mmCIF file of C-alpha atoms and ligand atoms in Angstrom:
data_model
loop_
_atom_site.group_PDB
_atom_site.id
_atom_site.type_symbol
_atom_site.label_atom_id
_atom_site.label_comp_id
_atom_site.label_asym_id
_atom_site.label_seq_id
_atom_site.Cartn_x
_atom_site.Cartn_y
_atom_site.Cartn_z
ATOM 1 C CA UNK A 1 0.000 0.000 0.000
ATOM 2 C CA UNK A 2 1.491 3.380 -0.984
ATOM 3 C CA UNK A 3 2.128 5.843 1.843
ATOM 4 C CA UNK A 4 2.698 9.024 -0.143
ATOM 5 C CA UNK A 5 -0.488 10.970 0.797
ATOM 6 C CA UNK A 6 -0.925 12.335 -2.725
ATOM 7 C CA UNK A 7 -0.741 8.812 -4.135
ATOM 8 C CA UNK A 8 -3.133 7.421 -1.548
ATOM 9 C CA UNK A 9 -5.685 10.105 -2.317
ATOM 10 C CA UNK A 10 -5.230 10.030 -6.085
ATOM 11 C CA UNK A 11 -7.912 8.563 -8.275
ATOM 12 C CA UNK A 12 -7.491 7.796 -11.946
ATOM 13 C CA UNK A 13 -10.858 8.447 -13.566
ATOM 14 C CA UNK A 14 -11.187 6.783 -16.935
ATOM 15 C CA UNK A 15 -14.133 7.268 -19.280
ATOM 16 C CA UNK A 16 -15.140 4.106 -21.134
ATOM 17 C CA UNK A 17 -17.587 3.121 -23.870
ATOM 18 C CA UNK A 18 -19.912 0.129 -23.428
ATOM 19 C CA UNK A 19 -17.607 -1.943 -25.671
ATOM 20 C CA UNK A 20 -14.370 -0.926 -23.939
ATOM 21 C CA UNK A 21 -15.737 -1.566 -20.453
ATOM 22 C CA UNK A 22 -16.963 -5.026 -21.480
ATOM 23 C CA UNK A 23 -13.363 -5.927 -22.310
ATOM 24 C CA UNK A 24 -12.064 -4.884 -18.888
ATOM 25 C CA UNK A 25 -11.456 -7.635 -16.369
ATOM 26 C CA UNK A 26 -11.672 -7.335 -12.618
ATOM 27 C CA UNK A 27 -8.818 -6.357 -10.334
ATOM 28 C CA UNK A 28 -8.233 -5.261 -6.777
ATOM 29 C CA UNK A 29 -7.993 -1.472 -6.268
ATOM 30 C CA UNK A 30 -9.905 -0.967 -9.537
ATOM 31 C CA UNK A 31 -13.596 -0.028 -9.521
ATOM 32 C CA UNK A 32 -15.956 -0.098 -12.469
ATOM 33 C CA UNK A 33 -19.000 2.102 -12.638
ATOM 34 C CA UNK A 34 -22.064 2.530 -14.807
ATOM 35 C CA UNK A 35 -22.837 6.184 -15.631
ATOM 36 C CA UNK A 36 -22.380 9.082 -13.187
ATOM 37 C CA UNK A 37 -24.091 10.402 -10.069
ATOM 38 C CA UNK A 38 -24.739 13.671 -11.918
ATOM 39 C CA UNK A 39 -26.741 11.783 -14.566
ATOM 40 C CA UNK A 40 -28.710 9.896 -11.894
ATOM 41 C CA UNK A 41 -29.520 13.130 -10.044
ATOM 42 C CA UNK A 42 -30.704 14.490 -13.386
ATOM 43 C CA UNK A 43 -33.257 11.668 -13.737
ATOM 44 C CA UNK A 44 -31.403 9.351 -16.128
ATOM 45 C CA UNK A 45 -32.755 6.119 -14.639
ATOM 46 C CA UNK A 46 -32.221 3.763 -17.589
ATOM 47 C CA UNK A 47 -28.754 2.368 -18.251
ATOM 48 C CA UNK A 48 -27.095 0.033 -20.730
ATOM 49 C CA UNK A 49 -25.097 -2.314 -18.504
ATOM 50 C CA UNK A 50 -26.492 -5.684 -17.371
ATOM 51 C CA UNK A 51 -25.906 -7.097 -13.900
ATOM 52 C CA UNK A 52 -23.912 -9.980 -15.460
ATOM 53 C CA UNK A 53 -21.670 -7.421 -17.203
ATOM 54 C CA UNK A 54 -21.294 -5.528 -13.922
ATOM 55 C CA UNK A 55 -20.424 -8.671 -11.926
ATOM 56 C CA UNK A 56 -17.631 -9.441 -14.406
ATOM 57 C CA UNK A 57 -15.773 -6.490 -12.850
ATOM 58 C CA UNK A 58 -16.171 -7.226 -9.170
ATOM 59 C CA UNK A 59 -17.812 -9.090 -6.312
ATOM 60 C CA UNK A 60 -18.760 -6.191 -4.017
ATOM 61 C CA UNK A 61 -20.705 -3.054 -4.839
ATOM 62 C CA UNK A 62 -23.904 -1.072 -4.851
ATOM 63 C CA UNK A 63 -26.235 0.945 -7.026
ATOM 64 C CA UNK A 64 -29.787 0.811 -8.331
ATOM 65 C CA UNK A 65 -31.702 -0.829 -11.187
ATOM 66 C CA UNK A 66 -33.349 0.588 -14.310
ATOM 67 C CA UNK A 67 -36.337 2.759 -13.516
ATOM 68 C CA UNK A 68 -34.681 3.485 -10.140
ATOM 69 C CA UNK A 69 -36.265 0.203 -9.078
ATOM 70 C CA UNK A 70 -34.935 -0.218 -5.532
ATOM 71 C CA UNK A 71 -31.481 -0.385 -4.001
ATOM 72 C CA UNK A 72 -28.841 -2.757 -5.385
ATOM 73 C CA UNK A 73 -26.299 -4.391 -3.075
ATOM 74 C CA UNK A 74 -23.610 -6.822 -4.219
ATOM 75 C CA UNK A 75 -22.033 -9.134 -1.629
ATOM 76 C CA UNK A 76 -19.672 -12.033 -2.455
ATOM 77 C CA UNK A 77 -20.561 -11.811 -6.150
ATOM 78 C CA UNK A 78 -24.321 -12.023 -5.539
ATOM 79 C CA UNK A 79 -26.575 -9.119 -6.589
ATOM 80 C CA UNK A 80 -29.592 -8.407 -4.367
ATOM 81 C CA UNK A 81 -32.362 -5.850 -4.731
ATOM 82 C CA UNK A 82 -34.162 -4.078 -1.891
ATOM 83 C CA UNK A 83 -37.631 -3.095 -3.087
ATOM 84 C CA UNK A 84 -39.520 -0.164 -1.612
ATOM 85 C CA UNK A 85 -42.199 -2.698 -0.519
ATOM 86 C CA UNK A 86 -39.629 -4.255 1.821
ATOM 87 C CA UNK A 87 -38.995 -7.294 -0.379
ATOM 88 C CA UNK A 88 -35.424 -8.549 -0.886
ATOM 89 C CA UNK A 89 -34.790 -10.605 -4.025
ATOM 90 C CA UNK A 90 -31.882 -11.894 -6.110
ATOM 91 C CA UNK A 91 -31.381 -9.802 -9.235
ATOM 92 C CA UNK A 92 -31.341 -11.612 -12.576
ATOM 93 C CA UNK A 93 -28.159 -11.280 -14.627
ATOM 94 C CA UNK A 94 -30.061 -9.728 -17.524
ATOM 95 C CA UNK A 95 -31.421 -6.840 -15.401
ATOM 96 C CA UNK A 96 -30.062 -3.435 -16.390
ATOM 97 C CA UNK A 97 -28.554 -0.771 -14.143
ATOM 98 C CA UNK A 98 -28.423 3.014 -14.673
ATOM 99 C CA UNK A 99 -25.947 3.556 -11.811
ATOM 100 C CA UNK A 100 -23.741 1.057 -10.002
ATOM 101 C CA UNK A 101 -20.154 0.632 -8.861
ATOM 102 C CA UNK A 102 -18.287 -2.615 -8.176
ATOM 103 C CA UNK A 103 -14.797 -3.792 -7.331
ATOM 104 C CA UNK A 104 -13.052 -7.033 -6.433
ATOM 105 C CA UNK A 105 -12.382 -7.261 -2.722
ATOM 106 C CA UNK A 106 -8.915 -8.689 -2.086
ATOM 107 C CA UNK A 107 -6.567 -8.825 0.872
ATOM 108 C CA UNK A 108 -8.088 -5.981 2.851
ATOM 109 C CA UNK A 109 -6.854 -4.192 5.965
ATOM 110 C CA UNK A 110 -9.229 -4.866 8.799
ATOM 111 C CA UNK A 111 -10.283 -4.157 12.325
ATOM 112 C CA UNK A 112 -12.316 -6.133 14.854
ATOM 113 C CA UNK A 113 -14.967 -4.198 16.781
ATOM 114 C CA UNK A 114 -16.110 -5.552 20.138
ATOM 115 C CA UNK A 115 -16.953 -2.391 22.066
ATOM 116 C CA UNK A 116 -19.878 -1.071 20.038
ATOM 117 C CA UNK A 117 -19.669 1.921 17.693
ATOM 118 C CA UNK A 118 -22.431 4.444 17.076
ATOM 119 C CA UNK A 119 -22.715 5.599 13.476
ATOM 120 C CA UNK A 120 -20.330 8.583 13.609
ATOM 121 C CA UNK A 121 -17.663 6.580 15.423
ATOM 122 C CA UNK A 122 -18.115 3.687 12.995
ATOM 123 C CA UNK A 123 -17.384 6.031 10.073
ATOM 124 C CA UNK A 124 -14.339 7.384 11.941
ATOM 125 C CA UNK A 125 -13.107 3.816 12.530
ATOM 126 C CA UNK A 126 -13.448 3.116 8.799
ATOM 127 C CA UNK A 127 -11.382 6.227 7.998
ATOM 128 C CA UNK A 128 -8.785 5.316 10.645
ATOM 129 C CA UNK A 129 -8.038 2.155 8.655
ATOM 130 C CA UNK A 130 -6.944 4.290 5.688
ATOM 131 C CA UNK A 131 -3.485 5.888 5.381
ATOM 132 C CA UNK A 132 -3.790 9.498 6.540
ATOM 133 C CA UNK A 133 -7.490 8.755 7.228
ATOM 134 C CA UNK A 134 -8.201 9.623 3.634
ATOM 135 C CA UNK A 135 -8.429 8.098 0.197
ATOM 136 C CA UNK A 136 -10.916 6.256 -1.962
ATOM 137 C CA UNK A 137 -11.864 2.813 -0.716
ATOM 138 C CA UNK A 138 -14.266 -0.102 -0.770
ATOM 139 C CA UNK A 139 -15.697 -0.997 2.643
ATOM 140 C CA UNK A 140 -17.170 -4.200 4.080
ATOM 141 C CA UNK A 141 -18.616 -4.554 7.575
ATOM 142 C CA UNK A 142 -19.870 -7.900 8.896
ATOM 143 C CA UNK A 143 -21.488 -7.945 12.286
ATOM 144 C CA UNK A 144 -24.365 -7.591 14.654
ATOM 145 C CA UNK A 145 -25.947 -4.165 14.454
ATOM 146 C CA UNK A 146 -27.901 -2.605 17.318
ATOM 147 C CA UNK A 147 -29.617 -0.329 14.808
ATOM 148 C CA UNK A 148 -29.754 0.132 11.058
ATOM 149 C CA UNK A 149 -31.700 2.990 9.468
ATOM 150 C CA UNK A 150 -32.172 2.245 5.773
ATOM 151 C CA UNK A 151 -34.219 3.318 2.798
ATOM 152 C CA UNK A 152 -35.293 2.276 -0.656
ATOM 153 C CA UNK A 153 -37.079 3.889 -3.555
ATOM 154 C CA UNK A 154 -40.064 2.753 -5.659
ATOM 155 C CA UNK A 155 -39.740 2.131 -9.387
ATOM 156 C CA UNK A 156 -40.293 5.278 -11.445
ATOM 157 C CA UNK A 157 -42.053 5.599 -14.790
ATOM 158 C CA UNK A 158 -41.093 7.949 -17.649
ATOM 159 C CA UNK A 159 -41.032 10.864 -18.035
ATOM 160 C CA UNK A 160 -38.598 10.644 -15.133
ATOM 161 C CA UNK A 161 -38.406 13.350 -12.493
ATOM 162 C CA UNK A 162 -35.079 14.498 -11.037
ATOM 163 C CA UNK A 163 -33.866 12.480 -8.038
ATOM 164 C CA UNK A 164 -34.506 15.376 -5.617
ATOM 165 C CA UNK A 165 -38.221 15.225 -6.533
ATOM 166 C CA UNK A 166 -38.319 11.456 -6.044
ATOM 167 C CA UNK A 167 -37.023 11.876 -2.468
ATOM 168 C CA UNK A 168 -40.599 12.234 -1.187
ATOM 169 C CA UNK A 169 -41.414 8.723 -2.489
ATOM 170 C CA UNK A 170 -38.595 7.048 -0.580
ATOM 171 C CA UNK A 171 -39.439 4.524 2.127
ATOM 172 C CA UNK A 172 -37.404 4.286 5.355
ATOM 173 C CA UNK A 173 -37.032 1.549 7.929
ATOM 174 C CA UNK A 174 -35.236 1.219 11.254
ATOM 175 C CA UNK A 175 -34.193 -2.302 12.228
ATOM 176 C CA UNK A 176 -32.843 -3.360 15.603
ATOM 177 C CA UNK A 177 -30.610 -6.273 16.505
ATOM 178 C CA UNK A 178 -29.791 -7.288 12.934
ATOM 179 C CA UNK A 179 -26.978 -9.547 11.763
ATOM 180 C CA UNK A 180 -25.901 -8.097 8.441
ATOM 181 C CA UNK A 181 -23.230 -7.231 5.919
ATOM 182 C CA UNK A 182 -22.740 -3.584 4.972
ATOM 183 C CA UNK A 183 -20.921 -2.909 1.700
ATOM 184 C CA UNK A 184 -19.984 0.402 0.208
ATOM 185 C CA UNK A 185 -17.434 2.985 -0.777
ATOM 186 C CA UNK A 186 -15.725 6.099 0.436
ATOM 187 C CA UNK A 187 -14.805 8.617 -2.241
ATOM 188 C CA UNK A 188 -12.855 11.853 -2.014
ATOM 189 C CA UNK A 189 -13.987 15.056 -3.718
ATOM 190 C CA UNK A 190 -11.915 13.945 -6.735
ATOM 191 C CA UNK A 191 -14.914 11.774 -7.623
ATOM 192 C CA UNK A 192 -17.540 14.502 -7.145
ATOM 193 C CA UNK A 193 -20.158 14.424 -9.886
ATOM 194 C CA UNK A 194 -19.203 10.839 -10.694
ATOM 195 C CA UNK A 195 -19.678 9.223 -7.298
ATOM 196 C CA UNK A 196 -21.201 9.996 -3.919
ATOM 197 C CA UNK A 197 -18.514 11.934 -1.992
ATOM 198 C CA UNK A 198 -17.956 10.531 1.492
ATOM 199 C CA UNK A 199 -19.311 7.205 2.733
ATOM 200 C CA UNK A 200 -22.013 5.447 0.699
ATOM 201 C CA UNK A 201 -23.156 2.172 2.248
ATOM 202 C CA UNK A 202 -25.797 -0.445 1.441
ATOM 203 C CA UNK A 203 -26.884 -3.296 3.722
ATOM 204 C CA UNK A 204 -27.920 -6.932 3.265
ATOM 205 C CA UNK A 205 -29.030 -8.914 6.316
ATOM 206 C CA UNK A 206 -27.565 -12.350 6.975
ATOM 207 C CA UNK A 207 -30.995 -13.942 6.493
ATOM 208 C CA UNK A 208 -31.424 -12.028 3.178
ATOM 209 C CA UNK A 209 -34.738 -10.568 4.374
ATOM 210 C CA UNK A 210 -33.646 -6.948 4.893
ATOM 211 C CA UNK A 211 -31.673 -4.666 2.575
ATOM 212 C CA UNK A 212 -31.381 -1.033 1.548
ATOM 213 C CA UNK A 213 -29.352 2.158 1.348
ATOM 214 C CA UNK A 214 -27.887 2.886 4.799
ATOM 215 C CA UNK A 215 -28.845 6.224 6.365
ATOM 216 C CA UNK A 216 -27.152 5.328 9.652
ATOM 217 C CA UNK A 217 -26.099 2.272 11.629
ATOM 218 C CA UNK A 218 -24.758 1.371 15.067
ATOM 219 C CA UNK A 219 -22.431 -1.635 15.136
ATOM 220 C CA UNK A 220 -22.457 -3.728 18.313
ATOM 221 C CA UNK A 221 -19.679 -6.108 17.271
ATOM 222 C CA UNK A 222 -18.096 -7.349 14.098
ATOM 223 C CA UNK A 223 -15.333 -6.736 11.596
ATOM 224 C CA UNK A 224 -14.536 -3.831 9.285
ATOM 225 C CA UNK A 225 -12.433 -4.232 6.162
ATOM 226 C CA UNK A 226 -11.294 -1.545 3.744
ATOM 227 C CA UNK A 227 -9.266 -1.590 0.554
ATOM 228 C CA UNK A 228 -8.025 1.410 -1.399
ATOM 229 C CA UNK A 229 -9.417 2.157 -4.848
ATOM 230 C CA UNK A 230 -7.039 4.017 -7.147
ATOM 231 C CA UNK A 231 -8.738 3.568 -10.520
ATOM 232 C CA UNK A 232 -12.374 4.219 -11.411
ATOM 233 C CA UNK A 233 -13.499 3.180 -14.897
ATOM 234 C CA UNK A 234 -16.770 4.885 -15.782
ATOM 235 C CA UNK A 235 -19.030 3.621 -18.547
ATOM 236 C CA UNK A 236 -20.388 6.784 -20.133
ATOM 237 C CA UNK A 237 -23.695 6.403 -21.997
ATOM 238 C CA UNK A 238 -23.809 8.391 -25.240
ATOM 239 C CA UNK A 239 -23.935 12.130 -24.677
ATOM 240 C CA UNK A 240 -22.461 11.877 -21.201
ATOM 241 C CA UNK A 241 -19.009 13.170 -20.245
ATOM 242 C CA UNK A 242 -16.908 13.098 -17.107
ATOM 243 C CA UNK A 243 -17.321 16.285 -15.057
ATOM 244 C CA UNK A 244 -14.850 19.068 -15.845
ATOM 245 C CA UNK A 245 -11.760 18.646 -13.636
ATOM 246 C CA UNK A 246 -11.217 22.423 -13.552
ATOM 247 C CA UNK A 247 -13.972 22.614 -10.974
ATOM 248 C CA UNK A 248 -11.625 20.897 -8.570
ATOM 249 C CA UNK A 249 -8.675 23.309 -8.892
ATOM 250 C CA UNK A 250 -7.247 23.895 -5.448
ATOM 251 C CA UNK A 251 -8.378 20.494 -4.209
ATOM 252 C CA UNK A 252 -5.434 18.555 -2.860
ATOM 253 C CA UNK A 253 -6.762 15.379 -4.424
ATOM 254 C CA UNK A 254 -4.896 14.319 -7.529
ATOM 255 C CA UNK A 255 -7.350 13.813 -10.334
ATOM 256 C CA UNK A 256 -6.350 12.311 -13.623
ATOM 257 C CA UNK A 257 -8.832 12.040 -16.446
ATOM 258 C CA UNK A 258 -8.310 9.970 -19.527
ATOM 259 C CA UNK A 259 -10.855 9.441 -22.231
ATOM 260 C CA UNK A 260 -11.146 6.674 -24.754
HETATM 261 ZN ZN1 ZN B 1 -27.234 4.164 -2.026
#
């Protein structure tokens, strides 16, 4: 693991076509993403990548499905969907996603938690596992949670409204005493516009009956693993471009953009 802070925090952002991303394999420290957060916020809820194509690039990840049809969580190479009706189902390989990110989890740095961590302290513990408490990383937490506050979103129909307008339709749950796996990412501002900046976590319960986008969680005991991400390959649907890097002038994060 590199210890030069600039290297740790750097993120190579690479724009890809559907064809070029299909030819990419999977590798540790490399994440593959369908479309951008900016496009999702703008109401672009139909994508071109299938779940099978996504899973070719990694075994852990998150996102949503076409039509903004629930929350997608990928654990150990299995894709699960959390519906707004509370149902949790396996996602078929032919399903399409408008926004998702995956990576292959390898030999991760980890920490055992036995003392209980409320949400804010859990996020701090995640960051403490990273060099300089910064960087872009994939996260996996397995454990018993005292509390998980999660949400999902009902399927939308065209003409699509912007994501901010859909917020009123979202459904929230609070679960107590749940054994679960939480999977997600932490991205620096270098990924702004492409990814959610900060921590973005989704949950899947051990009994596969609860899942969703995590709004907050308190870990009673378990394990936390993180692994740095230093490359993010973004499949850009036609007409879409990576956000202009000039917006990030003055940011200490190293941002490299290449386009195919
Ligand atoms: Zn989410």
